[in-house]
Short mmCIF file of C-alpha atoms and ligand atoms in Angstrom, two decimals:
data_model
loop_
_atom_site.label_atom_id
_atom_site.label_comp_id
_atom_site.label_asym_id
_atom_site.label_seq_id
_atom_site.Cartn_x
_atom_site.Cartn_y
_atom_site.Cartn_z
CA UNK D 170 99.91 -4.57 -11.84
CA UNK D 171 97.82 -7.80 -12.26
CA UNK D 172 97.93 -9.97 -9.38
CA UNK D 173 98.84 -6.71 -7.04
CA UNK D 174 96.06 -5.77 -4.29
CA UNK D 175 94.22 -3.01 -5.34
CA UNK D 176 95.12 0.48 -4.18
CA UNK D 177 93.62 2.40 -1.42
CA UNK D 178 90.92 4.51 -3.32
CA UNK D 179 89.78 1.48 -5.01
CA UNK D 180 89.15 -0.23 -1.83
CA UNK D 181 87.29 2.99 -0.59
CA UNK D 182 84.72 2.57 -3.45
CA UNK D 183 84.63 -0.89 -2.76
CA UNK D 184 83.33 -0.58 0.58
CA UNK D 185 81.22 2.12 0.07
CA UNK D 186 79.62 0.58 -2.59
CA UNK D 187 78.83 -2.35 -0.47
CA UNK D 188 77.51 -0.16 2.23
CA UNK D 189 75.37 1.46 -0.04
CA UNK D 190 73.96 -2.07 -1.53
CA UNK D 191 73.78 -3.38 2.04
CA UNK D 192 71.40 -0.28 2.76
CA UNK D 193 68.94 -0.29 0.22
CA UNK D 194 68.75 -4.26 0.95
CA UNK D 195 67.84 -3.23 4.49
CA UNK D 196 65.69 0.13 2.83
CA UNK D 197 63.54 -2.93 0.62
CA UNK D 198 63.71 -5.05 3.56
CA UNK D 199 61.83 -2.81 5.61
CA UNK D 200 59.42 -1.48 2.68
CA UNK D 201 58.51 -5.12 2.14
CA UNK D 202 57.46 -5.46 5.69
CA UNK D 203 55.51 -2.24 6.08
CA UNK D 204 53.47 -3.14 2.99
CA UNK D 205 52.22 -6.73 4.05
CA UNK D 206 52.00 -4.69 7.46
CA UNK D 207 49.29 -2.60 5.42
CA UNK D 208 47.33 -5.67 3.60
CA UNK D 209 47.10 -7.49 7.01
CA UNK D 210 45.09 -4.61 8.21
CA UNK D 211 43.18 -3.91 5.42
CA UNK D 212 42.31 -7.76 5.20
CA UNK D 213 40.97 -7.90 8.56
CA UNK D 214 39.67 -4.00 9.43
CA UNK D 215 35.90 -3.98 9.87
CA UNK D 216 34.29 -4.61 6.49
CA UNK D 217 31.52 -1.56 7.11
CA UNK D 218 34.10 1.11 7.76
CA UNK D 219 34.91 0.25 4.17
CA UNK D 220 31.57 0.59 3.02
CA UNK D 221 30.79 3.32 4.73
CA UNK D 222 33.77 5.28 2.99
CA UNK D 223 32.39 3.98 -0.48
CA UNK D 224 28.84 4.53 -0.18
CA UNK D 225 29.66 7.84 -0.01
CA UNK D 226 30.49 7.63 -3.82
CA UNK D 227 27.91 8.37 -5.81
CA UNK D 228 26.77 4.78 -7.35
CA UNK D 229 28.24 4.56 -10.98
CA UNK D 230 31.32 6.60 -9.86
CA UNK D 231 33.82 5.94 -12.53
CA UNK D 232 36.78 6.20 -9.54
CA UNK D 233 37.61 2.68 -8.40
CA UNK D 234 36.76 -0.90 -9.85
CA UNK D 235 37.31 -2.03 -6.10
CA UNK D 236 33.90 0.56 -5.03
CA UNK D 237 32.14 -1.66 -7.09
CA UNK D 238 32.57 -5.02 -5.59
CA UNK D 239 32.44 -3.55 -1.94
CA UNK D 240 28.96 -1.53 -2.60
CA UNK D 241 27.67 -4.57 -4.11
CA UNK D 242 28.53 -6.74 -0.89
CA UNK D 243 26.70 -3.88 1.30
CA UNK D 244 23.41 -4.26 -1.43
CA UNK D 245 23.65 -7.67 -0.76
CA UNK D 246 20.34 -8.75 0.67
CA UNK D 247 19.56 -9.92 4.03
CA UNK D 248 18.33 -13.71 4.32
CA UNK D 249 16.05 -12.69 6.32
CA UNK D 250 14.57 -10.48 3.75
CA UNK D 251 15.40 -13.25 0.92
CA UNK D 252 13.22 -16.24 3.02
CA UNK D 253 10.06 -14.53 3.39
CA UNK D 254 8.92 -11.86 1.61
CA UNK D 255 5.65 -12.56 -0.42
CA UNK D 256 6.05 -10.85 -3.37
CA UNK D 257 6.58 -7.52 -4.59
CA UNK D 258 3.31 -5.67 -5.27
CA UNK D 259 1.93 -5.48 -9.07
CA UNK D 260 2.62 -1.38 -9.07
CA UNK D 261 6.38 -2.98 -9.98
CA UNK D 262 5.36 -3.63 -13.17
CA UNK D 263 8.99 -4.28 -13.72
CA UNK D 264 8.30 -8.35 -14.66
CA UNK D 265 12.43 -9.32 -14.36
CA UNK D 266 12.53 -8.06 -11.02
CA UNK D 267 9.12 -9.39 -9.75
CA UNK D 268 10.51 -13.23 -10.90
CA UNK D 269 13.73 -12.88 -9.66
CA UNK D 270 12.84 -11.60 -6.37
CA UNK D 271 9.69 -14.06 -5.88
CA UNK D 272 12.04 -17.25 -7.57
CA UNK D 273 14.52 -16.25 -5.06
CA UNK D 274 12.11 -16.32 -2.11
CA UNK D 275 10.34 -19.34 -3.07
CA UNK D 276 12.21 -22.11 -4.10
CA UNK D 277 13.57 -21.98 -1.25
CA UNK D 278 10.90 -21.42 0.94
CA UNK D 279 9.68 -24.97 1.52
CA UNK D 280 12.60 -26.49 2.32
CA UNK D 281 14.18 -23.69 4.79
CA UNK D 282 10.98 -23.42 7.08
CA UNK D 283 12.35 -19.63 7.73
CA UNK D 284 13.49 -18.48 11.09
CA UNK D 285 11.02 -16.32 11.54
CA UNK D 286 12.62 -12.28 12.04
CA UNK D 287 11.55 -12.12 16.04
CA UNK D 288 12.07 -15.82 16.94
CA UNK D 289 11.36 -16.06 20.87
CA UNK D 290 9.77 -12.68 21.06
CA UNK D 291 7.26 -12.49 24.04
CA UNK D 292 3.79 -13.12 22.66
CA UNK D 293 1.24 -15.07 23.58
CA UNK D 294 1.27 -18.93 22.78
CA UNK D 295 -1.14 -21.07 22.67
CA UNK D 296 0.15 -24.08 24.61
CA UNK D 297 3.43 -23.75 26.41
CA UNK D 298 4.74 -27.40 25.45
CA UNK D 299 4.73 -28.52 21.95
CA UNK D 300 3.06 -31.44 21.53
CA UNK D 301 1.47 -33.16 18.46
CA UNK D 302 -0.83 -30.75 16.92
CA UNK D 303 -4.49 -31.69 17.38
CA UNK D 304 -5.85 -29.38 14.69
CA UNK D 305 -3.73 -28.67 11.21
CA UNK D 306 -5.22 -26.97 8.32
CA UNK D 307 -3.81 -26.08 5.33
CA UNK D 308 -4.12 -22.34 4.19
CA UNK D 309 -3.43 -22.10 0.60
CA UNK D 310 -2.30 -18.62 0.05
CA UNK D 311 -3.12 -17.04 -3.39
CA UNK D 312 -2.52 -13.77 -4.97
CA UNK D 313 -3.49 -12.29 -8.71
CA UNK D 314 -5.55 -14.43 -10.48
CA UNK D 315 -5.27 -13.71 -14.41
CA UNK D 316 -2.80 -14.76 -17.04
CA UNK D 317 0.96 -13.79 -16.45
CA UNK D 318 3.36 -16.99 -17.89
CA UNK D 319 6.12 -17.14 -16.39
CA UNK D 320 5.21 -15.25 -13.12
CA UNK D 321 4.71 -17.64 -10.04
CA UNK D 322 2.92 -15.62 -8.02
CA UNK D 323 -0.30 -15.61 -10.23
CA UNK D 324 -2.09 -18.14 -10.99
CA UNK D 325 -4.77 -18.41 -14.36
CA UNK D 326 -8.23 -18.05 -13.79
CA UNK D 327 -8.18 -22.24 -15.49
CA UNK D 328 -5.83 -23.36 -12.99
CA UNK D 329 -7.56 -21.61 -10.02
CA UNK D 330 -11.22 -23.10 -11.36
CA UNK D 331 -9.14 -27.01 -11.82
CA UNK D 332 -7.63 -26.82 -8.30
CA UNK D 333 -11.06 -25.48 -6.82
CA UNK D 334 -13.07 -28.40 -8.91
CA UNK D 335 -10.21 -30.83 -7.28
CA UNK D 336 -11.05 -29.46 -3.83
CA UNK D 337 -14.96 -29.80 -4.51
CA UNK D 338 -14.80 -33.17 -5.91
CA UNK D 339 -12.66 -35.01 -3.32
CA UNK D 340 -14.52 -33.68 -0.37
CA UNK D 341 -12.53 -30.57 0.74
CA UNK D 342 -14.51 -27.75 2.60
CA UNK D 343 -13.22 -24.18 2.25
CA UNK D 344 -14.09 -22.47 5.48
CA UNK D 345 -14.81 -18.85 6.49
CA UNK D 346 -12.07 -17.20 8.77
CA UNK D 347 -14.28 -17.74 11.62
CA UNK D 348 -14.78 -21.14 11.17
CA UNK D 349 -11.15 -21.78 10.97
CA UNK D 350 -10.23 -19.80 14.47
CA UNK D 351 -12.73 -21.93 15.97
CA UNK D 352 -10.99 -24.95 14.53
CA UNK D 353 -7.67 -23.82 15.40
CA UNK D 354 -9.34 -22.64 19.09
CA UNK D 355 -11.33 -26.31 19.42
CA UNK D 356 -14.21 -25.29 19.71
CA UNK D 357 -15.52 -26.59 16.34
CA UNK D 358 -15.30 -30.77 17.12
CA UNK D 359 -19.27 -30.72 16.98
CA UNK D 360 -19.34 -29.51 13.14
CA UNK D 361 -15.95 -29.90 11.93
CA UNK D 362 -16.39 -29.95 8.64
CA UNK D 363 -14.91 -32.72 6.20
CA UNK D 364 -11.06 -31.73 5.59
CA UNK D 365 -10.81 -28.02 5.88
CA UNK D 366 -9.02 -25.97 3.92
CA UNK D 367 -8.63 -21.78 4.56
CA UNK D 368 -8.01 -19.70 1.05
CA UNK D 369 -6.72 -17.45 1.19
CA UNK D 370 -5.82 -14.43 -1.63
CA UNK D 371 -2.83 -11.39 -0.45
CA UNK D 372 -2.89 -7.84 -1.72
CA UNK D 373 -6.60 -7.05 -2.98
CA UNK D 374 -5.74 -7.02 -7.14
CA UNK D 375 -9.05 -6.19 -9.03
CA UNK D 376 -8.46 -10.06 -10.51
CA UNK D 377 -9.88 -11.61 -7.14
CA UNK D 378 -13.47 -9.71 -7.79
CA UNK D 379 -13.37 -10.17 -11.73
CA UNK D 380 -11.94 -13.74 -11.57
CA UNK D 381 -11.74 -15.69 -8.26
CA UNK D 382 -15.21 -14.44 -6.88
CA UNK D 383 -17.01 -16.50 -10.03
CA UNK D 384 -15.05 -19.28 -9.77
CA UNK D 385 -15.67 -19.84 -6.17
CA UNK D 386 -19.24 -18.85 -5.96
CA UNK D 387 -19.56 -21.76 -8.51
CA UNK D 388 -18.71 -24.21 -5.35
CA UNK D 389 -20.00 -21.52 -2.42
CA UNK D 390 -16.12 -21.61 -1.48
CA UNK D 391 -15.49 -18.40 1.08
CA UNK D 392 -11.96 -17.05 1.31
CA UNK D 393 -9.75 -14.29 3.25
CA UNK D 394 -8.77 -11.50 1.53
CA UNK D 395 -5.91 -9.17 3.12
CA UNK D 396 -5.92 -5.96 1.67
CA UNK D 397 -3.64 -2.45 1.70
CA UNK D 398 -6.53 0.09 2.33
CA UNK D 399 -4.14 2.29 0.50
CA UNK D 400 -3.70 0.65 -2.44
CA UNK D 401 -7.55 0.49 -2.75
CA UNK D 402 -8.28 1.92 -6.22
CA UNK D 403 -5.29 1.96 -7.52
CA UNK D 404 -5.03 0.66 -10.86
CA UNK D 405 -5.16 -3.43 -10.73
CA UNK D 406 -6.32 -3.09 -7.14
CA UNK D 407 -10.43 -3.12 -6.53
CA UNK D 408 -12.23 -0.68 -5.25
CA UNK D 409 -14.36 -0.83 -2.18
CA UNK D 410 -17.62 -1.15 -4.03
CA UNK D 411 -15.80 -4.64 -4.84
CA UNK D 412 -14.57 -5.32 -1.86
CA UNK D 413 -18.25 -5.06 -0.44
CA UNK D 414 -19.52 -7.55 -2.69
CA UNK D 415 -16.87 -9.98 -1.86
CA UNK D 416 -17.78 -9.41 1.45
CA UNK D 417 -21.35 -9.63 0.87
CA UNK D 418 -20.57 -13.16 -1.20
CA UNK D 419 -19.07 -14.43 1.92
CA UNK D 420 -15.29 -13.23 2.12
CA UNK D 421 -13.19 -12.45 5.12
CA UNK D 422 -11.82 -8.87 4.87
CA UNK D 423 -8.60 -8.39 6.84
CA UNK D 424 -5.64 -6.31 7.02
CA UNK D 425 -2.49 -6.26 4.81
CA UNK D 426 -0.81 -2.81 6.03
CA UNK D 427 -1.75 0.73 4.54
CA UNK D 428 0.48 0.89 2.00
CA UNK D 429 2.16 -2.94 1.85
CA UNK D 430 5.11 -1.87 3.88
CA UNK D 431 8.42 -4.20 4.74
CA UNK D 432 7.40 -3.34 8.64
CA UNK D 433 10.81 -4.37 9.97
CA UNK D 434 12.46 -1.24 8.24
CA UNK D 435 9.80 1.03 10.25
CA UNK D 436 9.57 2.91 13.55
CA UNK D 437 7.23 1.54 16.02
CA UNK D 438 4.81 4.83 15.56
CA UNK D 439 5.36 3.75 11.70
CA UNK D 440 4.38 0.63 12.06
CA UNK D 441 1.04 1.10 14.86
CA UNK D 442 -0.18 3.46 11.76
CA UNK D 443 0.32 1.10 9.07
CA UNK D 444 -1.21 -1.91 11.27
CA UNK D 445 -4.57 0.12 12.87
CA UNK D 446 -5.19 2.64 10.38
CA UNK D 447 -6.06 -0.78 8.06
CA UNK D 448 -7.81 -2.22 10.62
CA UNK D 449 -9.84 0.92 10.99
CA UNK D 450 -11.00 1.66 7.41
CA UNK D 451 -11.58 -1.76 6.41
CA UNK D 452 -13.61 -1.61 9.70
CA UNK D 453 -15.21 1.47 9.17
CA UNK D 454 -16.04 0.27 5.55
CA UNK D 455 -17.33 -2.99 6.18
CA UNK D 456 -19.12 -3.05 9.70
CA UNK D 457 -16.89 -5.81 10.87
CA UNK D 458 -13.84 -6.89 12.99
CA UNK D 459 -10.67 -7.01 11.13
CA UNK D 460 -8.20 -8.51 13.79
CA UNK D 461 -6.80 -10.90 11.70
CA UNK D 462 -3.53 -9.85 10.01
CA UNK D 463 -1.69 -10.87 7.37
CA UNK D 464 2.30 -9.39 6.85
CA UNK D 465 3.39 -7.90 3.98
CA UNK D 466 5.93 -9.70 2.67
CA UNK D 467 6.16 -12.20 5.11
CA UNK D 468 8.24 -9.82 7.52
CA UNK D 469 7.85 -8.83 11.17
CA UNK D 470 9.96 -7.84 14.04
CA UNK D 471 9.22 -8.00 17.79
CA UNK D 472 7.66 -4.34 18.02
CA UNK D 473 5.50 -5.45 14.95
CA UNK D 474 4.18 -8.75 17.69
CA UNK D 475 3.85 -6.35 19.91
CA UNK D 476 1.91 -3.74 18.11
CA UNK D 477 -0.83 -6.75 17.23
CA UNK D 478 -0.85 -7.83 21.07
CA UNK D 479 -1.06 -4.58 22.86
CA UNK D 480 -4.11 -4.02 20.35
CA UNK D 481 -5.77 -7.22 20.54
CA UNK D 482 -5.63 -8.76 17.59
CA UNK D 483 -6.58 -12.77 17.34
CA UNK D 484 -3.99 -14.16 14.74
CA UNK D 485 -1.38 -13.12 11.97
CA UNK D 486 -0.73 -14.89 8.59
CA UNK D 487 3.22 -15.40 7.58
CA UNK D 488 4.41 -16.79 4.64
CA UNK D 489 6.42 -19.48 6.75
CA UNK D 490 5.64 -22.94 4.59
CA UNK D 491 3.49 -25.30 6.55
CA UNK D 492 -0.30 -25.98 8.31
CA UNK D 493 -1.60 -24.18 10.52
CA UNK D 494 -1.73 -25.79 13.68
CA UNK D 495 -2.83 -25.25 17.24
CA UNK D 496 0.73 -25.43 18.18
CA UNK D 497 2.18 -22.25 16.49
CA UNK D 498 1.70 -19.28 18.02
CA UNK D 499 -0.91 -17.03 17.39
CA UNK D 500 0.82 -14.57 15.17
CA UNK D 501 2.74 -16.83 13.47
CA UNK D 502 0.46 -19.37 11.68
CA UNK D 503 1.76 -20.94 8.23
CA UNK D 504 0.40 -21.12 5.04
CA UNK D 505 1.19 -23.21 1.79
CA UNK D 506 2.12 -20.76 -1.09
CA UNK D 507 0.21 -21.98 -4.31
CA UNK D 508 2.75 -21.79 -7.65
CA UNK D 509 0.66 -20.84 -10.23
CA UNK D 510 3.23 -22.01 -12.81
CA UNK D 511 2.62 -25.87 -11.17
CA UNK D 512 0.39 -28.14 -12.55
CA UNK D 513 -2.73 -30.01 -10.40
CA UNK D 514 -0.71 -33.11 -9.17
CA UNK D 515 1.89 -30.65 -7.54
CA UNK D 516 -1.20 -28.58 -5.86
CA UNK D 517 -2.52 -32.16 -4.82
CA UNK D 518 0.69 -33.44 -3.08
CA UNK D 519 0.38 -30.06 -0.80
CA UNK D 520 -2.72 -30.96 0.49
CA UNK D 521 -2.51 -33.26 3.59
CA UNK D 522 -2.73 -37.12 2.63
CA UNK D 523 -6.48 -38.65 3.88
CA UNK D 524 -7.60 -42.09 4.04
ZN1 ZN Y 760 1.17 -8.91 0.05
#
């Protein structure tokens, strides 16, 4: 038998044996392509579609590890949102998140110079070719004024009174808001006075009237103060019996929104209530214009420019790092955020450089 070819049914299980092996090499073949068929789509279908089918998941679902990582891409904030926001409001007494968020936003503030949100919107401008800025003052923007380590937005009631006594004592002169538009406007050459400075303080806390009002009445400094009329009595926000003696002590009173809102997230009819009704009340309140605004968080869109133009207001405070100048438009003028964790030779080096 050995060396004899192999009978006829052997033969048949032979080749069907092959066949079959030759099959399920095609059968894996053809799996194998489907299935990188599948991962090239997945790998290159829109990334929201996605998201959309997970944030339908409640958040903590147990389901998928992969819901996870694709939520947390969508939470992701916007860099936009990231470059200038101001801070978030004291009401968040939650301290991590009010350092991560305001670390976040200002470390890099100074270098990035933030895009502003409605770059190129159509708004007035004061000259139509930029040139060399005749006029550039710096507006040092404050906030709470008490004693929070750690937090950069605040600054100590010491720290405020050593970078005031540095100010008095190497000839700066805090002006009133008027004084500075007239500046900024040229119309003040005959008085200038000797290196201006604005302050200016964000948000109305209850620190600015129990701490910063002392401390610059020592020097007869003025400031700006933009307030949320509807955080007015709040708890660690003053009331308007304070906000009249500030005024009365020689403070600028101007807008901050109603309620502090990120404008960019609201309607236009939103965002005409939260701009005018602040306007009106501090108005009302105080027997004086308040067409100066200030945004919360640093953020505005095109309908928020054109909210502030169709209702005539003069100027608007960002938090984009810089002077003011006569160059930048209207609604867009810069300020220098003041670190209150910094020490005075830090403050100094923001101040411009005189002979
Ligand atoms: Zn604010």
């Amino acid at each position: 038998m050995v060396g004899v070819p192999m009978n006829f049914p052997s033969k048949r299980i032979l080749f069907y044996s092959l066949l079959a092996g030759l099959f399920t090499l095609l059968f894996l073949l053809l799996a194998s392509c489907l299935s990188s068929f599948n991962y090239g789509i997945g790998d290159f279908s829109p990334i929201p579609a996605i998201i959309e089918v997970q944030s339908a998941t409640p958040m903590g679902s147990p389901s998928e590890g992969q819901s996870e990582v694709l939520v947390s891409t969508k939470d992701k904030p916007t860099p936009s949102l990231e470059i200038t926001p101001d801070h978030p409001l004291i009401e968040n007494t939650d301290l991590t998140m009010k350092s991560s968020v305001t670390l976040v936003t200002y470390v890099s503030a100074p270098v990035a110079a933030a895009t502003p949100a409605a770059k190129g919107a159509d708004q007035p401008t004061i000259k139509p070719t930029p040139s060399a800025p005749k006029v550039s003052i710096p507006v040092l923007n404050y906030h709470s004024v008490t004693i929070d380590p750690g937090n950069i937005v605040v600054i100590s009631p010491a720290k405020l009174e050593e970078q005031m006594t540095y100010l008095h004592d190497h000839g700066y002169t805090p002006v009133s808001l008027a004084t500075f538009i007239s500046l900024i406007e040229g119309n003040g050459s005959a008085a200038a006075p000797e290196k201006p400075v604005l302050l200016t303080f964000d948000d109305g806390y209850i620190d600015n009237y129990e701490q910063a009002l002392p401390i610059l009445a020592k020097y007869a400094f003025p400031a700006t103060l933009f307030i949320s009329p509807g955080m007015v009595d709040q708890v660690g926000y003053l009331n308007w019996e304070q906000i009249k003696k500030l005024h009365e002590a020689g403070w600028d009173i101007q807008p901050h929104g109603m309620t502090h809102p990120h404008l960019p997230k609201l309607s236009a009819n939103q965002q005409a209530y939260e701009i005018l009704e602040a306007r009106k009340q501090i108005e009302e309140q105080l027997g004086v214009k308040a067409d100066v605004f200030c945004y919360p968080y640093g953020e505005f869109n095109k309908i928020t420019l054109k909210i502030l133009m169709d209702h005539g207001f003069r100027y608007a405070f960002t938090t984009q790092q810089g002077y003011a100048t006569d160059q930048q438009p209207p609604y867009q003028l810069k300020r220098i955020f003041i670190n209150g964790e910094e020490d005075l030779h830090s403050f100094i080096k923001k101040l411009p450089k005189h002979d």
